[in-house]
PDB file of C-alpha atoms in Angstrom:
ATOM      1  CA  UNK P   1      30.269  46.240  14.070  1.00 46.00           C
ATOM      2  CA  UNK P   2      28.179  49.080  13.189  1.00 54.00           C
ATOM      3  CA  UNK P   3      27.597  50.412   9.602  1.00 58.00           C
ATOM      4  CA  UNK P   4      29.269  53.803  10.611  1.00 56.00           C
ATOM      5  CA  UNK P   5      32.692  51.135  11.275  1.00 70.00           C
ATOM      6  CA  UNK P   6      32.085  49.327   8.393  1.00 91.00           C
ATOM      7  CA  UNK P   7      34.360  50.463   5.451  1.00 97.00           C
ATOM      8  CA  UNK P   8      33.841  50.487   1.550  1.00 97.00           C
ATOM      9  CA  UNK P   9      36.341  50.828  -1.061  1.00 98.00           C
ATOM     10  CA  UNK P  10      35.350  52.125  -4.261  1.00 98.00           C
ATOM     11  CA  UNK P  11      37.269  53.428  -7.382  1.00 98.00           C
ATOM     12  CA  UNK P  12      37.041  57.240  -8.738  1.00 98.00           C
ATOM     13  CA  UNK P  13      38.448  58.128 -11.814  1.00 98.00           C
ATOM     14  CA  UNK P  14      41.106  54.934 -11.299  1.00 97.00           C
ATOM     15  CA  UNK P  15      41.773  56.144  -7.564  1.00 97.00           C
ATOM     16  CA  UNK P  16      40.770  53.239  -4.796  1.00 98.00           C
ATOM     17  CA  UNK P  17      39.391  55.369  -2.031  1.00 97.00           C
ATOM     18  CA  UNK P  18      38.226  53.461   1.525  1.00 98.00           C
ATOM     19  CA  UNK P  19      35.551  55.099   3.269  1.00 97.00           C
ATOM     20  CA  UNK P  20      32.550  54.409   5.672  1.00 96.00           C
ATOM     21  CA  UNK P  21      29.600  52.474   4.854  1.00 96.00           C
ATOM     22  CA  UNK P  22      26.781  55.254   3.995  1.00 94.00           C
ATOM     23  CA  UNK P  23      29.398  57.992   3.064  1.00 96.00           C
ATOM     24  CA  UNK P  24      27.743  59.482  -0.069  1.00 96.00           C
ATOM     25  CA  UNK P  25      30.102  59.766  -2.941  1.00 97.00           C
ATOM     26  CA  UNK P  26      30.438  63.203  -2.980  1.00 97.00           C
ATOM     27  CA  UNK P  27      32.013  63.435   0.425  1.00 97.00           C
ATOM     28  CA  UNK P  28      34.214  60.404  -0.383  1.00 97.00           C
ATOM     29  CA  UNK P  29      35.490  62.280  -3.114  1.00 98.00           C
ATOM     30  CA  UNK P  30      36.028  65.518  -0.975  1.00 97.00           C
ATOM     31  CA  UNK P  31      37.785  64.234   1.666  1.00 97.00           C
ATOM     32  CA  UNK P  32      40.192  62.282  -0.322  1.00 97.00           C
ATOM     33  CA  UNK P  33      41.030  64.652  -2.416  1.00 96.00           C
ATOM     34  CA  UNK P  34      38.963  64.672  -5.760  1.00 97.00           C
ATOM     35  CA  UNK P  35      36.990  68.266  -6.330  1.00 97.00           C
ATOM     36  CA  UNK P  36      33.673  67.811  -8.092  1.00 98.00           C
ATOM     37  CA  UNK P  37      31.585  71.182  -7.835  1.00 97.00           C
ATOM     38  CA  UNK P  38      28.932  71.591  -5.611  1.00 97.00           C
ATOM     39  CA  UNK P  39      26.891  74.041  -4.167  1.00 96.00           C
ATOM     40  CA  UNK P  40      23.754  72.864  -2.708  1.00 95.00           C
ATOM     41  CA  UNK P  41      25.612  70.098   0.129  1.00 95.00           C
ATOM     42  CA  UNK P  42      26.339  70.175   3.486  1.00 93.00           C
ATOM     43  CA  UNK P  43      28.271  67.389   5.119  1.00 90.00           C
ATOM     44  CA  UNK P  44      25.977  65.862   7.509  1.00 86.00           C
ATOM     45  CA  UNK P  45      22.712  66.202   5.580  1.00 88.00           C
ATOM     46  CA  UNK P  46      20.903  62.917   5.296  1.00 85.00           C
ATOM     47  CA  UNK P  47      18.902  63.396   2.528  1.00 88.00           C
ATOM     48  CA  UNK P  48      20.953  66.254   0.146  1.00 90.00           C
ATOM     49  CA  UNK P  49      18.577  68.494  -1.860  1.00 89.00           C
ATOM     50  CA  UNK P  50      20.682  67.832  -5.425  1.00 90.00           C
ATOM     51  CA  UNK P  51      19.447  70.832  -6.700  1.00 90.00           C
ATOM     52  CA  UNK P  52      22.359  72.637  -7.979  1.00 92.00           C
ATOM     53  CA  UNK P  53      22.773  70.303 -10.689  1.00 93.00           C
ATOM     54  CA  UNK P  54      26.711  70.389 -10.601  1.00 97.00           C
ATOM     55  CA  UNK P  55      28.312  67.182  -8.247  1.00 97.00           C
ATOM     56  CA  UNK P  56      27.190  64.618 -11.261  1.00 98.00           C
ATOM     57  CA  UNK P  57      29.074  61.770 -11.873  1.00 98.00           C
ATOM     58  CA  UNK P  58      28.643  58.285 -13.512  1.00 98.00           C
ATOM     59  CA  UNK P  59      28.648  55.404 -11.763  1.00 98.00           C
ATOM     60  CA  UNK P  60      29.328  52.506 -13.651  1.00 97.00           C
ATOM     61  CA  UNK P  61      26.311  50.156 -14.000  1.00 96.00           C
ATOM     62  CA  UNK P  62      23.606  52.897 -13.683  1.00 94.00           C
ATOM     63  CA  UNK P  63      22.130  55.003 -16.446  1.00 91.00           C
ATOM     64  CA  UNK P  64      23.087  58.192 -16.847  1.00 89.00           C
ATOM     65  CA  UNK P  65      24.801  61.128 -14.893  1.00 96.00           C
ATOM     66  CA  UNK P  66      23.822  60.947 -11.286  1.00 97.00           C
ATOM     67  CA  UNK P  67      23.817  63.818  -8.169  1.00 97.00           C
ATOM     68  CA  UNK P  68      27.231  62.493  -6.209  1.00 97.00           C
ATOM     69  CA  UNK P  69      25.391  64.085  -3.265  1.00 96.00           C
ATOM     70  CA  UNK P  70      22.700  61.671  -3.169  1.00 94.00           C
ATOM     71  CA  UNK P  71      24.417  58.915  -3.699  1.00 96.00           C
ATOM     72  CA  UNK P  72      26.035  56.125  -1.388  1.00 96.00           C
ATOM     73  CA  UNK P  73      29.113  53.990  -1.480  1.00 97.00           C
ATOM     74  CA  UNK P  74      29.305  50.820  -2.563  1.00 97.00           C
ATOM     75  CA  UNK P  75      31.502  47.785  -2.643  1.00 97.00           C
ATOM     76  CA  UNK P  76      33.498  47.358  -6.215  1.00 97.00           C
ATOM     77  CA  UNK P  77      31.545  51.119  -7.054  1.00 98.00           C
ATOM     78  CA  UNK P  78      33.406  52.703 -10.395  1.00 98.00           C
ATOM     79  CA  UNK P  79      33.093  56.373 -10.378  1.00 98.00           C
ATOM     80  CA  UNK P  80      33.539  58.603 -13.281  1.00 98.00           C
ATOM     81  CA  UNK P  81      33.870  62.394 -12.385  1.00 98.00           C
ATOM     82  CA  UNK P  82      35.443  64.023 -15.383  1.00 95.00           C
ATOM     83  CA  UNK P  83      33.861  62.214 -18.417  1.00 97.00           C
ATOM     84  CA  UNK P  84      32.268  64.181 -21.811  1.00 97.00           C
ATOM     85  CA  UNK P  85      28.661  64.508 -20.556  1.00 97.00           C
ATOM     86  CA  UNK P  86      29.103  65.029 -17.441  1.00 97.00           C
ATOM     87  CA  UNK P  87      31.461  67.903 -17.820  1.00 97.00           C
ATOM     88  CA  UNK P  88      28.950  68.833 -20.493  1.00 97.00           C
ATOM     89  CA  UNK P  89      26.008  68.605 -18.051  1.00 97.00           C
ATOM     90  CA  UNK P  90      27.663  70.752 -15.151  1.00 97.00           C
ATOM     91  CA  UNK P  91      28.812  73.355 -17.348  1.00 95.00           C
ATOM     92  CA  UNK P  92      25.359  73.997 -18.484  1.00 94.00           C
ATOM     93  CA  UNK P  93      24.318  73.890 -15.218  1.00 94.00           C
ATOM     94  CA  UNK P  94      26.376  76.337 -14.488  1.00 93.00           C
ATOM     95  CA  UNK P  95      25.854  78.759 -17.230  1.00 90.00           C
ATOM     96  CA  UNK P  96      21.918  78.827 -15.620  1.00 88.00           C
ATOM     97  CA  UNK P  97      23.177  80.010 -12.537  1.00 89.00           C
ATOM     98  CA  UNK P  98      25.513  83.092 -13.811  1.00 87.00           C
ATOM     99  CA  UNK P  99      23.214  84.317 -15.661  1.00 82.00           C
ATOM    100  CA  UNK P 100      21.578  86.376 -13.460  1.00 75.00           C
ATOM    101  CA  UNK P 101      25.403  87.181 -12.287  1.00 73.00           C
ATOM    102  CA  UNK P 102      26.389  90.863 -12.943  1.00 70.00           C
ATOM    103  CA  UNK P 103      29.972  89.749 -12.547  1.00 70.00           C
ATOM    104  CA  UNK P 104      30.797  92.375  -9.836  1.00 81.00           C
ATOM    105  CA  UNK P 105      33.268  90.200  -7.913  1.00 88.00           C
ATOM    106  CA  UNK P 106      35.415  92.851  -6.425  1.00 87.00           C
ATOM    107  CA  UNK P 107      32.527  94.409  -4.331  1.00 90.00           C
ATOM    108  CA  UNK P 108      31.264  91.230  -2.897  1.00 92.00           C
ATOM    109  CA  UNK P 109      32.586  90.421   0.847  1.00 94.00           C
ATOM    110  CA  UNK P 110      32.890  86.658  -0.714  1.00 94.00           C
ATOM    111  CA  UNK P 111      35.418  87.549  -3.450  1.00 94.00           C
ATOM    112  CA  UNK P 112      38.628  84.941  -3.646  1.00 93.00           C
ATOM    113  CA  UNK P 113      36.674  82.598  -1.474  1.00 94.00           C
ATOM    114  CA  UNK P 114      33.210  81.932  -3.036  1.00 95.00           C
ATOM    115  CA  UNK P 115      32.271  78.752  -4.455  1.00 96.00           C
ATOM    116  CA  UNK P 116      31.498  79.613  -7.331  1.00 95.00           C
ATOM    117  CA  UNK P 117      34.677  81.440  -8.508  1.00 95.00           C
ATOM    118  CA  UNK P 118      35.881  78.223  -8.038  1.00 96.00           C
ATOM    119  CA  UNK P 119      33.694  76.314 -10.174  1.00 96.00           C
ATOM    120  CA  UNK P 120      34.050  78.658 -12.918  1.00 95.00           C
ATOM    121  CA  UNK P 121      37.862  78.014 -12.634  1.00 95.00           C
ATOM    122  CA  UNK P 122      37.545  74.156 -12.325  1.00 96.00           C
ATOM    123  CA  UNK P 123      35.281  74.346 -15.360  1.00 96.00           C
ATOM    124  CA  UNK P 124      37.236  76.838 -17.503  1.00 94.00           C
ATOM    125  CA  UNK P 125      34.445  79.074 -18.018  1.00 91.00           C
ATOM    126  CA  UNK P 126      33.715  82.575 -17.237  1.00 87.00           C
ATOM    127  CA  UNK P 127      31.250  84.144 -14.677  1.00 84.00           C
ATOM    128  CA  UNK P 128      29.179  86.176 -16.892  1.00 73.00           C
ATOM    129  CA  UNK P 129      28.430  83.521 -19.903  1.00 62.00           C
ATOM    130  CA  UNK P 130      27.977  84.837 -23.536  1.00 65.00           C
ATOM    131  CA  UNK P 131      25.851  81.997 -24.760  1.00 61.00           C
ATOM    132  CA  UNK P 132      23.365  83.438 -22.234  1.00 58.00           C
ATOM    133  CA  UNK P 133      21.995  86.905 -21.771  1.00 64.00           C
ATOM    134  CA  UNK P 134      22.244  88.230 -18.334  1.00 65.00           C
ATOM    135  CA  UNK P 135      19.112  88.218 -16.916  1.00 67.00           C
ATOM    136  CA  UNK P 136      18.609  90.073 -13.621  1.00 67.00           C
ATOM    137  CA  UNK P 137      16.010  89.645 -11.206  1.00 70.00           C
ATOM    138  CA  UNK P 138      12.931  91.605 -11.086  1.00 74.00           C
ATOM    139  CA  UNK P 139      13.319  93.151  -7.265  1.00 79.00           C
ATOM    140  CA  UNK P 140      16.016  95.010  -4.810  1.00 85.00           C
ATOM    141  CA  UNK P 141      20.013  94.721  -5.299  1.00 86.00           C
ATOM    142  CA  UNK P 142      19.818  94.768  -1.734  1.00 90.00           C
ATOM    143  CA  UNK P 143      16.720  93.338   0.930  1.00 90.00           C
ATOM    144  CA  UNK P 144      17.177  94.731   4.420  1.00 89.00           C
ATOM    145  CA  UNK P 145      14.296  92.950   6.409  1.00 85.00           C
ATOM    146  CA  UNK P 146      16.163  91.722   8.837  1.00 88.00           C
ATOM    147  CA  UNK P 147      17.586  93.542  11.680  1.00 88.00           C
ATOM    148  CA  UNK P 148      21.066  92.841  11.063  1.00 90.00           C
ATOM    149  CA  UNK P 149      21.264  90.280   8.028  1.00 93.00           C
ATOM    150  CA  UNK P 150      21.162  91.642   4.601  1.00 94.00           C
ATOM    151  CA  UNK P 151      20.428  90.033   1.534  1.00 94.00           C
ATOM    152  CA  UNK P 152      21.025  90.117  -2.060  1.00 92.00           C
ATOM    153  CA  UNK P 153      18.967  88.268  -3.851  1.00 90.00           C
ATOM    154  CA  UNK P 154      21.155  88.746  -7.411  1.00 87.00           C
ATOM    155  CA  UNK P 155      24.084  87.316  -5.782  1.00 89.00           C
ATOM    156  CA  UNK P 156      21.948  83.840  -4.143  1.00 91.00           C
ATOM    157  CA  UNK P 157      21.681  80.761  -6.086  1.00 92.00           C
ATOM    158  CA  UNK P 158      19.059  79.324  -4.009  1.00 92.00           C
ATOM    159  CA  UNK P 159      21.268  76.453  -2.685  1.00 94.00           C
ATOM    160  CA  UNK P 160      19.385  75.903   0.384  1.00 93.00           C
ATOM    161  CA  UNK P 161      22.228  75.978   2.461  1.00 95.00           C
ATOM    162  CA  UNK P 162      20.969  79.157   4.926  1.00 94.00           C
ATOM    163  CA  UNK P 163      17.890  77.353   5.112  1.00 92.00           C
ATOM    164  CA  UNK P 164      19.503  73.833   6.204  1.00 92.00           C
ATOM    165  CA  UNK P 165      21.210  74.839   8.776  1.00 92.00           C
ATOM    166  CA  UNK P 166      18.805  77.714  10.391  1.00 89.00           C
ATOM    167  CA  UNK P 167      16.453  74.707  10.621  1.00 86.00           C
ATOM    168  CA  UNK P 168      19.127  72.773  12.165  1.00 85.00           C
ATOM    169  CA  UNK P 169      20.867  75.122  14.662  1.00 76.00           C
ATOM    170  CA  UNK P 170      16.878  76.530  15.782  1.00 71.00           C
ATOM    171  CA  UNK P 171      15.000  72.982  15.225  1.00 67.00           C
ATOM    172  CA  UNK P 172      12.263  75.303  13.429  1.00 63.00           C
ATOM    173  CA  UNK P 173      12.658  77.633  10.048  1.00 61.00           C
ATOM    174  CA  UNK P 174      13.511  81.048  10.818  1.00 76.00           C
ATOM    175  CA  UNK P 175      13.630  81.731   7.252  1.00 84.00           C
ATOM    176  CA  UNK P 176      12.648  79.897   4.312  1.00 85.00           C
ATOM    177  CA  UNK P 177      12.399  80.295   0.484  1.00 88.00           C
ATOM    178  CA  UNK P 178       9.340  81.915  -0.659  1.00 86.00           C
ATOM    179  CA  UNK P 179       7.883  82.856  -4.515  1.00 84.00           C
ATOM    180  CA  UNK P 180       8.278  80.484  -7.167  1.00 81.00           C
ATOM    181  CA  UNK P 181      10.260  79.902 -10.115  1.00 78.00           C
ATOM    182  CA  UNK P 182      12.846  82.960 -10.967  1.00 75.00           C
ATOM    183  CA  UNK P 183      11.653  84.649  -8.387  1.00 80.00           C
ATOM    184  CA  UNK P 184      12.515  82.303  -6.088  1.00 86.00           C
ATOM    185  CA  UNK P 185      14.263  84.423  -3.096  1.00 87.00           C
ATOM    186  CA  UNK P 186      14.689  83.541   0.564  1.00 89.00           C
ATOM    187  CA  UNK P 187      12.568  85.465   3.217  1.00 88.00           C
ATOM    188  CA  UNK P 188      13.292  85.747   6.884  1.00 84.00           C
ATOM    189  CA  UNK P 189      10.316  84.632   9.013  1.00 69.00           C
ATOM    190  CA  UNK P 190       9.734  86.491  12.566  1.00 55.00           C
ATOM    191  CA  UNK P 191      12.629  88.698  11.448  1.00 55.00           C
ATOM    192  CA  UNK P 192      10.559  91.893  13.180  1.00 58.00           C
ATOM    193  CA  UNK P 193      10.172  89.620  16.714  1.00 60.00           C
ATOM    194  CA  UNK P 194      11.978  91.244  19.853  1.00 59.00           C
ATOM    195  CA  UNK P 195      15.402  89.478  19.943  1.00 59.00           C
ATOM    196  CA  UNK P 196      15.879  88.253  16.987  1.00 71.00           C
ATOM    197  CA  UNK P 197      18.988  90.433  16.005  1.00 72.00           C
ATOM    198  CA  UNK P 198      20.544  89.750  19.038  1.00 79.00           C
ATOM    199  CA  UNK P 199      20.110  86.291  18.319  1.00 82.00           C
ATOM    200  CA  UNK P 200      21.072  85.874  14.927  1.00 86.00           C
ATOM    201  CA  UNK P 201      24.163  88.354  15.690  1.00 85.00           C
ATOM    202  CA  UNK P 202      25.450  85.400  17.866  1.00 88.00           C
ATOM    203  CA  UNK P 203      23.797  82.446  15.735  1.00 89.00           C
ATOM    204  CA  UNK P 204      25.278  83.640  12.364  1.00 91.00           C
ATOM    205  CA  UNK P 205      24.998  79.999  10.913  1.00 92.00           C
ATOM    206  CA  UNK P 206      23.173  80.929   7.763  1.00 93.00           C
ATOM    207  CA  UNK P 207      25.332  83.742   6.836  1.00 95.00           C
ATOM    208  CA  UNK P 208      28.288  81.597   7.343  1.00 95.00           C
ATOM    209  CA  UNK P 209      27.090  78.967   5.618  1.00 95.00           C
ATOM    210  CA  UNK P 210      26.306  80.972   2.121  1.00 96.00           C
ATOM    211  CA  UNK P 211      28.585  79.632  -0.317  1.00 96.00           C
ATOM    212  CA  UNK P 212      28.393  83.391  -2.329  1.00 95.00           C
ATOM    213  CA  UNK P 213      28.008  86.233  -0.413  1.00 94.00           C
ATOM    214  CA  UNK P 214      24.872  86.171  -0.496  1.00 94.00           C
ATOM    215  CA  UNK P 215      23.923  86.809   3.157  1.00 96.00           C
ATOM    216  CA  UNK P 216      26.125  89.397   5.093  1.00 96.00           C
ATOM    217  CA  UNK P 217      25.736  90.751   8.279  1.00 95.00           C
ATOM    218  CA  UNK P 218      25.014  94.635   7.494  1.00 94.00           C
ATOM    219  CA  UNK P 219      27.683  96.199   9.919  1.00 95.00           C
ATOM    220  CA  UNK P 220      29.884  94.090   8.252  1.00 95.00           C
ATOM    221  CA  UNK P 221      29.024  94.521   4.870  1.00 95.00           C
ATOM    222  CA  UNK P 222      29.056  99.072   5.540  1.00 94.00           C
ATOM    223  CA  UNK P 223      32.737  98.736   6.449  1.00 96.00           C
ATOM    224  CA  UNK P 224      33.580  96.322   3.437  1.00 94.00           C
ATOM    225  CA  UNK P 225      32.083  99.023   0.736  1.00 92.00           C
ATOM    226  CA  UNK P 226      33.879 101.865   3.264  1.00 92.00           C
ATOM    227  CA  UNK P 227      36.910 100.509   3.057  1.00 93.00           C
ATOM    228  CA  UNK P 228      36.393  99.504  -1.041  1.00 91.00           C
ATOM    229  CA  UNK P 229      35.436 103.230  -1.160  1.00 89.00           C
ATOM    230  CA  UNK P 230      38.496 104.829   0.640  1.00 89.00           C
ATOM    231  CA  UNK P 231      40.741 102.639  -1.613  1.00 86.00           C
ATOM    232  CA  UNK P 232      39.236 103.684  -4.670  1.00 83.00           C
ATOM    233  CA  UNK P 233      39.850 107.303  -3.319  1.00 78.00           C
ATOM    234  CA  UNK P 234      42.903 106.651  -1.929  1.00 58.00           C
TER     235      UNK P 234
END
């Protein structure tokens, strides 16, 4: 029997769930059910960046909160998704990341559907927090580049995803992050190269994998504000 057909059963939150030998914990929880916000996974990856801060958990018998992305199933494992600090960690976590939100839902192509509208309403809190000043970033709402990819660099929260799976669907990094710190952004590489529109028009893997809106193709984006603009004058 191979470790992919070997199955584990583990407890979360008083729920025994059965899953695969090297499922991490995060996915066990996701496909049976049990939300626990994340931003930064992609089901597949082998090693999970757990940079978002947000899928902790305790496990019971390890110190302290741990990334649910990074870890893997056990035998007898006791997970904890919901306790005081770890609610307490996440929404700090998340308070971070909207603070360079400017809260303009309704003109972003990812409204009802982005991931982090739903955290906020999994965690109670709002978008735009008041125990932090919004903060936005020193550059361009908007960074056209690209030949047909646009990006807005106050909308990312430099999950990684894009970045993930352009490496994975091209087997080389067509764009990568670049700068440091808060002005951390992601920058296309080669984006001037003969082709490469056509090519990403029919790739479209990063853009579809942006959990916020983040990424948008630009045809698609002009008629989204059009049509925001004729109902507003309509």
């Amino acid at each position: 029997m191979s470790k992919a057909d070997e199955m584990v059963t583990l407890t979360v939150d008083g729920l025994k769930i059965t899953v695969p030998r090297g499922t991490k914990v995060l996915k066990a929880c996701l496909d049976n059910g049990i939300y626990i916000p994340n931003l930064c996974y992609i089901d597949g990856m082998e090693h999970p960046p757990a940079s978002c801060r947000l899928c902790l958990v305790e496990i019971e018998g390890r110190p302290g909160p741990l990334p649910s992305c990074s870890q893997e199933v056990e035998p007898g494992m006791v997970v904890h998704t919901n306790t005081d600090e770890v609610q307490a960690l996440q929404k700090t976590a998340f308070r971070l990341l909207v603070s360079t939100n400017n809260g303009k839902c309704r003109f972003c192509m990812a409204n009802k559907r982005c991931a982090m509208q739903r955290i906020a309403k999994f965690l109670h809190m709002p978008l735009r927090t008041k125990k932090l000043r919004y903060i936005p970033k020193d550059m361009p709402e908007v960074i056209e580049d690209h030949p047909c990819i646009v990006y807005e660099p106050n909308k990312c929260v430099l999950c990684g995803r894009c970045v993930y799976v352009c490496s994975r669907q091209n087997n080389t990094f067509a764009l990568d992050f670049a700068n440091r710190g808060f002005n951390s952004v992601i920058s296309f590489f080669g984006s001037r190269e003969e082709g490469v529109g056509d090519y990403c028009r029919d790739c479209r893997a990063c853009v579809d994998a942006c959990p916020v809106g983040a990424l948008n193709f630009k045809d698609e984006r002009d008629a989204f504000l059009l049509t925001l603009q004729e109902k507003a004058g309509g």
